Amino acid sequence: MHISVIGSGYVGTTIAACFAELGHTVTTIDIDEEIVAALSAGHAPIDEPGLEDLLESHAGDSLEATTSYDAVVESDVTFLAIGTPSNDDGSIDLTALEAAAEATGETLADKENRHLVVIKSTVTPTSIETVLEPAVTRGSGGNENIEVGMNPEFLREGSAVSDFMQPDKLVYGTDSEWATERLHAIYEPLLADHDAHIVETDPATASMIKYANNAFLASKISLVNDLGNICKEFGLDAYEVMEAVGLDDRISERFLRSGVGWGGSCFPKDVNAIIAAAREEGYDPALLEASVEINDRQPERMLELLEHHVALEGSHIAVLGLSFKPRTDDIRNSRAIPVIEKLQDRGAEVVAYDPVAVDPMRERFPDAEYANSAAEALDGADGVAVVTDWDEFAVLDREFDAMDEPVVVDGRRIVERRDGIVYEGLTY
Ligand code: UGA
């Protein structure tokens, strides 16, 4: 099949490369000339394991990149993978996606064969019917050969390519049997040696499945953090408790790691967007609001634990880990941001370290100090806040000798407890 993919961000680039790997002919379209040049040369604009290899082997062959929408007409199916950022009130900002939908419609105005436009971006349940479908129709002058569907993604940063190739489920949100068959034909090659559940539904339900999925996972962590805070109050170890709880297969042992909370480009944005959408419908989503509140509270708890041992005013505090999770340099909504903000508000000097995310954080906090290694950050520090579970923090040992009285507050249960260190787990 010939597929066009509009938007070459993390989702668009990953799905384009993977569609090419599945044997399709793919054209990516992006307004950013630098990204298009990188893709044309087979280089990934983002750092994602396995992506560069796929691009190298398909670029210039079954995978092409361009800034022109003309390629849309030649294709059978167009995926829209444009970012859906948040407005100030947390609601979804569809401006860029709506413009892309309209431009896609314009390109398809005279198309005589049936064409499927698939929304890959995460959108609220009413977005397709009230904003995106009308934008396509407006652009195309009402060309009835065009149909709009929804196919949400469940890719994690850092394992997006393998998540694509081995999905738990594929969700086809369409209004016709024809569109469902089209989507299925795209994914069929990966089902040859991998079992995945196929969910066939309508576009609004498909949109909601994505939000419900992320809201569930984020709330699962917030619930574990709430229980973890209670464990800490009782002097109990939340990890021991949750290990036993996870043995119940209705709960599962995954996503039970308590600590400083969830971040990234998806959970915070998506949970807030579905809260805002629900409120707009007149419903007050109390549990999701509590999930966000608990998540906002965890960095403050980290500071309170640190303050039990260190007077923060004028102190030097090492912040270990700046990315929102290990194996990425992405700092979007990283818990390190509120931790550094709160430390600075209380008059502490922050010395931050991360194996890959120092540069983006330096832009965010130019007045903090940045170390080249964990050892350098610890040297002379009065306390340590561990925010990201990078493997290298698990083997820190003699590095603590460079602190007068080592105090470690661990938000990810990654540092190993040892004699001579005052060690506080956030939830254990
Ligand atoms: C998340 C979802 O896991 C993907 O399924 C989804 O496709 C993606 O959002 C999206 O909507 O695009 P991602 O943002 O890459 O993926 O990050 P996760 O690996 O899910 O981690 C999110 C946050 O939760 C991180 O800050 C992580 O440290 C935290 N976390 C995760 C915990 O605090 N405890 C856990 O047990 C697990």
JSON list of N, CA, C and O in Angstrom, two decimals, residues 71-108:
[
{"chain": "A", "resi": 71, "resn": "ALA", "atom": "N", "xyz": [2.21, 14.51, -2.35]},
{"chain": "A", "resi": 71, "resn": "ALA", "atom": "CA", "xyz": [2.34, 13.06, -2.21]},
{"chain": "A", "resi": 71, "resn": "ALA", "atom": "C", "xyz": [1.07, 12.41, -1.66]},
{"chain": "A", "resi": 71, "resn": "ALA", "atom": "O", "xyz": [0.85, 11.22, -1.85]},
{"chain": "A", "resi": 72, "resn": "VAL", "atom": "N", "xyz": [0.23, 13.22, -1.01]},
{"chain": "A", "resi": 72, "resn": "VAL", "atom": "CA", "xyz": [-1.00, 12.68, -0.40]},
{"chain": "A", "resi": 72, "resn": "VAL", "atom": "C", "xyz": [-1.89, 12.05, -1.48]},
{"chain": "A", "resi": 72, "resn": "VAL", "atom": "O", "xyz": [-2.45, 10.98, -1.30]},
{"chain": "A", "resi": 73, "resn": "VAL", "atom": "N", "xyz": [-1.99, 12.73, -2.62]},
{"chain": "A", "resi": 73, "resn": "VAL", "atom": "CA", "xyz": [-2.89, 12.25, -3.69]},
{"chain": "A", "resi": 73, "resn": "VAL", "atom": "C", "xyz": [-2.45, 10.88, -4.20]},
{"chain": "A", "resi": 73, "resn": "VAL", "atom": "O", "xyz": [-3.28, 10.02, -4.50]},
{"chain": "A", "resi": 74, "resn": "GLU", "atom": "N", "xyz": [-1.14, 10.69, -4.32]},
{"chain": "A", "resi": 74, "resn": "GLU", "atom": "CA", "xyz": [-0.60, 9.43, -4.84]},
{"chain": "A", "resi": 74, "resn": "GLU", "atom": "C", "xyz": [-0.85, 8.27, -3.88]},
{"chain": "A", "resi": 74, "resn": "GLU", "atom": "O", "xyz": [-0.82, 7.12, -4.27]},
{"chain": "A", "resi": 75, "resn": "SER", "atom": "N", "xyz": [-1.04, 8.60, -2.59]},
{"chain": "A", "resi": 75, "resn": "SER", "atom": "CA", "xyz": [-1.14, 7.53, -1.60]},
{"chain": "A", "resi": 75, "resn": "SER", "atom": "C", "xyz": [-2.57, 7.01, -1.49]},
{"chain": "A", "resi": 75, "resn": "SER", "atom": "O", "xyz": [-3.52, 7.62, -1.99]},
{"chain": "A", "resi": 76, "resn": "ASP", "atom": "N", "xyz": [-2.72, 5.83, -0.82]},
{"chain": "A", "resi": 76, "resn": "ASP", "atom": "CA", "xyz": [-4.05, 5.25, -0.60]},
{"chain": "A", "resi": 76, "resn": "ASP", "atom": "C", "xyz": [-4.62, 5.68, 0.75]},
{"chain": "A", "resi": 76, "resn": "ASP", "atom": "O", "xyz": [-5.82, 5.80, 0.93]},
{"chain": "A", "resi": 77, "resn": "VAL", "atom": "N", "xyz": [-3.69, 5.85, 1.70]},
{"chain": "A", "resi": 77, "resn": "VAL", "atom": "CA", "xyz": [-4.10, 6.18, 3.07]},
{"chain": "A", "resi": 77, "resn": "VAL", "atom": "C", "xyz": [-3.17, 7.27, 3.60]},
{"chain": "A", "resi": 77, "resn": "VAL", "atom": "O", "xyz": [-1.96, 7.22, 3.36]},
{"chain": "A", "resi": 78, "resn": "THR", "atom": "N", "xyz": [-3.74, 8.24, 4.31]},
{"chain": "A", "resi": 78, "resn": "THR", "atom": "CA", "xyz": [-2.93, 9.31, 4.91]},
{"chain": "A", "resi": 78, "resn": "THR", "atom": "C", "xyz": [-3.08, 9.27, 6.43]},
{"chain": "A", "resi": 78, "resn": "THR", "atom": "O", "xyz": [-4.21, 9.28, 6.94]},
{"chain": "A", "resi": 79, "resn": "PHE", "atom": "N", "xyz": [-1.95, 9.19, 7.14]},
{"chain": "A", "resi": 79, "resn": "PHE", "atom": "CA", "xyz": [-1.99, 9.25, 8.61]},
{"chain": "A", "resi": 79, "resn": "PHE", "atom": "C", "xyz": [-1.62, 10.66, 9.05]},
{"chain": "A", "resi": 79, "resn": "PHE", "atom": "O", "xyz": [-0.62, 11.21, 8.58]},
{"chain": "A", "resi": 80, "resn": "LEU", "atom": "N", "xyz": [-2.40, 11.23, 9.95]},
{"chain": "A", "resi": 80, "resn": "LEU", "atom": "CA", "xyz": [-2.07, 12.54, 10.52]},
{"chain": "A", "resi": 80, "resn": "LEU", "atom": "C", "xyz": [-1.47, 12.31, 11.90]},
{"chain": "A", "resi": 80, "resn": "LEU", "atom": "O", "xyz": [-2.14, 11.80, 12.81]},
{"chain": "A", "resi": 81, "resn": "ALA", "atom": "N", "xyz": [-0.17, 12.63, 12.03]},
{"chain": "A", "resi": 81, "resn": "ALA", "atom": "CA", "xyz": [0.53, 12.45, 13.31]},
{"chain": "A", "resi": 81, "resn": "ALA", "atom": "C", "xyz": [1.12, 13.79, 13.74]},
{"chain": "A", "resi": 81, "resn": "ALA", "atom": "O", "xyz": [2.32, 13.98, 13.81]},
{"chain": "A", "resi": 82, "resn": "ILE", "atom": "N", "xyz": [0.21, 14.73, 13.99]},
{"chain": "A", "resi": 82, "resn": "ILE", "atom": "CA", "xyz": [0.60, 16.10, 14.36]},
{"chain": "A", "resi": 82, "resn": "ILE", "atom": "C", "xyz": [0.36, 16.24, 15.86]},
{"chain": "A", "resi": 82, "resn": "ILE", "atom": "O", "xyz": [-0.62, 15.70, 16.39]},
{"chain": "A", "resi": 83, "resn": "GLY", "atom": "N", "xyz": [1.25, 16.96, 16.54]},
{"chain": "A", "resi": 83, "resn": "GLY", "atom": "CA", "xyz": [1.13, 17.12, 17.99]},
{"chain": "A", "resi": 83, "resn": "GLY", "atom": "C", "xyz": [-0.17, 17.81, 18.40]},
{"chain": "A", "resi": 83, "resn": "GLY", "atom": "O", "xyz": [-0.70, 18.65, 17.67]},
{"chain": "A", "resi": 84, "resn": "THR", "atom": "N", "xyz": [-0.69, 17.38, 19.55]},
{"chain": "A", "resi": 84, "resn": "THR", "atom": "CA", "xyz": [-1.89, 18.03, 20.10]},
{"chain": "A", "resi": 84, "resn": "THR", "atom": "C", "xyz": [-1.51, 18.58, 21.48]},
{"chain": "A", "resi": 84, "resn": "THR", "atom": "O", "xyz": [-1.75, 17.94, 22.49]},
{"chain": "A", "resi": 85, "resn": "PRO", "atom": "N", "xyz": [-0.90, 19.77, 21.51]},
{"chain": "A", "resi": 85, "resn": "PRO", "atom": "CA", "xyz": [-0.45, 20.33, 22.80]},
{"chain": "A", "resi": 85, "resn": "PRO", "atom": "C", "xyz": [-1.62, 20.76, 23.68]},
{"chain": "A", "resi": 85, "resn": "PRO", "atom": "O", "xyz": [-2.79, 20.64, 23.28]},
{"chain": "A", "resi": 86, "resn": "SER", "atom": "N", "xyz": [-1.28, 21.27, 24.87]},
{"chain": "A", "resi": 86, "resn": "SER", "atom": "CA", "xyz": [-2.33, 21.70, 25.82]},
{"chain": "A", "resi": 86, "resn": "SER", "atom": "C", "xyz": [-2.51, 23.21, 25.77]},
{"chain": "A", "resi": 86, "resn": "SER", "atom": "O", "xyz": [-1.54, 23.96, 25.64]},
{"chain": "A", "resi": 87, "resn": "ASN", "atom": "N", "xyz": [-3.76, 23.65, 25.91]},
{"chain": "A", "resi": 87, "resn": "ASN", "atom": "CA", "xyz": [-4.02, 25.07, 26.19]},
{"chain": "A", "resi": 87, "resn": "ASN", "atom": "C", "xyz": [-3.70, 25.31, 27.67]},
{"chain": "A", "resi": 87, "resn": "ASN", "atom": "O", "xyz": [-3.48, 24.36, 28.43]},
{"chain": "A", "resi": 88, "resn": "ASP", "atom": "N", "xyz": [-3.74, 26.59, 28.09]},
{"chain": "A", "resi": 88, "resn": "ASP", "atom": "CA", "xyz": [-3.40, 26.90, 29.48]},
{"chain": "A", "resi": 88, "resn": "ASP", "atom": "C", "xyz": [-4.29, 26.18, 30.48]},
{"chain": "A", "resi": 88, "resn": "ASP", "atom": "O", "xyz": [-3.86, 25.85, 31.59]},
{"chain": "A", "resi": 89, "resn": "ASP", "atom": "N", "xyz": [-5.56, 25.92, 30.10]},
{"chain": "A", "resi": 89, "resn": "ASP", "atom": "CA", "xyz": [-6.46, 25.26, 31.04]},
{"chain": "A", "resi": 89, "resn": "ASP", "atom": "C", "xyz": [-6.39, 23.73, 30.95]},
{"chain": "A", "resi": 89, "resn": "ASP", "atom": "O", "xyz": [-7.21, 23.02, 31.52]},
{"chain": "A", "resi": 90, "resn": "GLY", "atom": "N", "xyz": [-5.39, 23.21, 30.22]},
{"chain": "A", "resi": 90, "resn": "GLY", "atom": "CA", "xyz": [-5.22, 21.76, 30.12]},
{"chain": "A", "resi": 90, "resn": "GLY", "atom": "C", "xyz": [-5.97, 21.15, 28.95]},
{"chain": "A", "resi": 90, "resn": "GLY", "atom": "O", "xyz": [-5.71, 20.01, 28.57]},
{"chain": "A", "resi": 91, "resn": "SER", "atom": "N", "xyz": [-6.89, 21.91, 28.35]},
{"chain": "A", "resi": 91, "resn": "SER", "atom": "CA", "xyz": [-7.67, 21.35, 27.24]},
{"chain": "A", "resi": 91, "resn": "SER", "atom": "C", "xyz": [-6.79, 21.20, 26.00]},
{"chain": "A", "resi": 91, "resn": "SER", "atom": "O", "xyz": [-5.71, 21.78, 25.91]},
{"chain": "A", "resi": 92, "resn": "ILE", "atom": "N", "xyz": [-7.27, 20.40, 25.06]},
{"chain": "A", "resi": 92, "resn": "ILE", "atom": "CA", "xyz": [-6.47, 20.07, 23.88]},
{"chain": "A", "resi": 92, "resn": "ILE", "atom": "C", "xyz": [-6.45, 21.23, 22.88]},
{"chain": "A", "resi": 92, "resn": "ILE", "atom": "O", "xyz": [-7.47, 21.88, 22.66]},
{"chain": "A", "resi": 93, "resn": "ASP", "atom": "N", "xyz": [-5.27, 21.48, 22.31]},
{"chain": "A", "resi": 93, "resn": "ASP", "atom": "CA", "xyz": [-5.12, 22.52, 21.30]},
{"chain": "A", "resi": 93, "resn": "ASP", "atom": "C", "xyz": [-5.03, 21.83, 19.93]},
{"chain": "A", "resi": 93, "resn": "ASP", "atom": "O", "xyz": [-4.01, 21.21, 19.61]},
{"chain": "A", "resi": 94, "resn": "LEU", "atom": "N", "xyz": [-6.09, 21.94, 19.16]},
{"chain": "A", "resi": 94, "resn": "LEU", "atom": "CA", "xyz": [-6.17, 21.22, 17.88]},
{"chain": "A", "resi": 94, "resn": "LEU", "atom": "C", "xyz": [-5.72, 22.06, 16.69]},
{"chain": "A", "resi": 94, "resn": "LEU", "atom": "O", "xyz": [-5.84, 21.63, 15.55]},
{"chain": "A", "resi": 95, "resn": "THR", "atom": "N", "xyz": [-5.21, 23.29, 16.96]},
{"chain": "A", "resi": 95, "resn": "THR", "atom": "CA", "xyz": [-4.96, 24.23, 15.85]},
{"chain": "A", "resi": 95, "resn": "THR", "atom": "C", "xyz": [-4.12, 23.61, 14.73]},
{"chain": "A", "resi": 95, "resn": "THR", "atom": "O", "xyz": [-4.52, 23.64, 13.56]},
{"chain": "A", "resi": 96, "resn": "ALA", "atom": "N", "xyz": [-2.96, 23.05, 15.07]},
{"chain": "A", "resi": 96, "resn": "ALA", "atom": "CA", "xyz": [-2.04, 22.54, 14.05]},
{"chain": "A", "resi": 96, "resn": "ALA", "atom": "C", "xyz": [-2.65, 21.32, 13.35]},
{"chain": "A", "resi": 96, "resn": "ALA", "atom": "O", "xyz": [-2.55, 21.18, 12.12]},
{"chain": "A", "resi": 97, "resn": "LEU", "atom": "N", "xyz": [-3.30, 20.47, 14.12]},
{"chain": "A", "resi": 97, "resn": "LEU", "atom": "CA", "xyz": [-3.88, 19.26, 13.53]},
{"chain": "A", "resi": 97, "resn": "LEU", "atom": "C", "xyz": [-5.04, 19.61, 12.59]},
{"chain": "A", "resi": 97, "resn": "LEU", "atom": "O", "xyz": [-5.17, 19.04, 11.50]},
{"chain": "A", "resi": 98, "resn": "GLU", "atom": "N", "xyz": [-5.83, 20.59, 13.01]},
{"chain": "A", "resi": 98, "resn": "GLU", "atom": "CA", "xyz": [-6.96, 21.02, 12.17]},
{"chain": "A", "resi": 98, "resn": "GLU", "atom": "C", "xyz": [-6.44, 21.59, 10.84]},
{"chain": "A", "resi": 98, "resn": "GLU", "atom": "O", "xyz": [-6.98, 21.29, 9.77]},
{"chain": "A", "resi": 99, "resn": "ALA", "atom": "N", "xyz": [-5.37, 22.40, 10.92]},
{"chain": "A", "resi": 99, "resn": "ALA", "atom": "CA", "xyz": [-4.79, 22.98, 9.69]},
{"chain": "A", "resi": 99, "resn": "ALA", "atom": "C", "xyz": [-4.28, 21.87, 8.77]},
{"chain": "A", "resi": 99, "resn": "ALA", "atom": "O", "xyz": [-4.49, 21.92, 7.54]},
{"chain": "A", "resi": 100, "resn": "ALA", "atom": "N", "xyz": [-3.64, 20.86, 9.35]},
{"chain": "A", "resi": 100, "resn": "ALA", "atom": "CA", "xyz": [-3.12, 19.74, 8.54]},
{"chain": "A", "resi": 100, "resn": "ALA", "atom": "C", "xyz": [-4.27, 18.95, 7.92]},
{"chain": "A", "resi": 100, "resn": "ALA", "atom": "O", "xyz": [-4.19, 18.50, 6.77]},
{"chain": "A", "resi": 101, "resn": "ALA", "atom": "N", "xyz": [-5.37, 18.80, 8.69]},
{"chain": "A", "resi": 101, "resn": "ALA", "atom": "CA", "xyz": [-6.53, 18.07, 8.17]},
{"chain": "A", "resi": 101, "resn": "ALA", "atom": "C", "xyz": [-7.13, 18.82, 6.98]},
{"chain": "A", "resi": 101, "resn": "ALA", "atom": "O", "xyz": [-7.49, 18.22, 5.96]},
{"chain": "A", "resi": 102, "resn": "GLU", "atom": "N", "xyz": [-7.21, 20.14, 7.12]},
{"chain": "A", "resi": 102, "resn": "GLU", "atom": "CA", "xyz": [-7.78, 20.93, 6.03]},
{"chain": "A", "resi": 102, "resn": "GLU", "atom": "C", "xyz": [-6.87, 20.89, 4.79]},
{"chain": "A", "resi": 102, "resn": "GLU", "atom": "O", "xyz": [-7.35, 20.72, 3.66]},
{"chain": "A", "resi": 103, "resn": "ALA", "atom": "N", "xyz": [-5.54, 21.01, 5.02]},
{"chain": "A", "resi": 103, "resn": "ALA", "atom": "CA", "xyz": [-4.59, 20.96, 3.90]},
{"chain": "A", "resi": 103, "resn": "ALA", "atom": "C", "xyz": [-4.66, 19.60, 3.20]},
{"chain": "A", "resi": 103, "resn": "ALA", "atom": "O", "xyz": [-4.58, 19.52, 1.96]},
{"chain": "A", "resi": 104, "resn": "THR", "atom": "N", "xyz": [-4.83, 18.55, 3.98]},
{"chain": "A", "resi": 104, "resn": "THR", "atom": "CA", "xyz": [-4.95, 17.20, 3.40]},
{"chain": "A", "resi": 104, "resn": "THR", "atom": "C", "xyz": [-6.20, 17.14, 2.54]},
{"chain": "A", "resi": 104, "resn": "THR", "atom": "O", "xyz": [-6.18, 16.63, 1.41]},
{"chain": "A", "resi": 105, "resn": "GLY", "atom": "N", "xyz": [-7.30, 17.68, 3.07]},
{"chain": "A", "resi": 105, "resn": "GLY", "atom": "CA", "xyz": [-8.56, 17.72, 2.31]},
{"chain": "A", "resi": 105, "resn": "GLY", "atom": "C", "xyz": [-8.39, 18.46, 1.00]},
{"chain": "A", "resi": 105, "resn": "GLY", "atom": "O", "xyz": [-8.81, 17.99, -0.07]},
{"chain": "A", "resi": 106, "resn": "GLU", "atom": "N", "xyz": [-7.71, 19.63, 1.06]},
{"chain": "A", "resi": 106, "resn": "GLU", "atom": "CA", "xyz": [-7.51, 20.44, -0.16]},
{"chain": "A", "resi": 106, "resn": "GLU", "atom": "C", "xyz": [-6.77, 19.63, -1.22]},
{"chain": "A", "resi": 106, "resn": "GLU", "atom": "O", "xyz": [-7.14, 19.66, -2.40]},
{"chain": "A", "resi": 107, "resn": "THR", "atom": "N", "xyz": [-5.74, 18.91, -0.80]},
{"chain": "A", "resi": 107, "resn": "THR", "atom": "CA", "xyz": [-4.95, 18.12, -1.75]},
{"chain": "A", "resi": 107, "resn": "THR", "atom": "C", "xyz": [-5.81, 17.04, -2.40]},
{"chain": "A", "resi": 107, "resn": "THR", "atom": "O", "xyz": [-5.58, 16.64, -3.54]},
{"chain": "A", "resi": 108, "resn": "LEU", "atom": "N", "xyz": [-6.81, 16.57, -1.63]},
{"chain": "A", "resi": 108, "resn": "LEU", "atom": "CA", "xyz": [-7.61, 15.45, -2.11]},
{"chain": "A", "resi": 108, "resn": "LEU", "atom": "C", "xyz": [-8.91, 15.89, -2.80]},
{"chain": "A", "resi": 108, "resn": "LEU", "atom": "O", "xyz": [-9.76, 15.04, -3.13]}
]
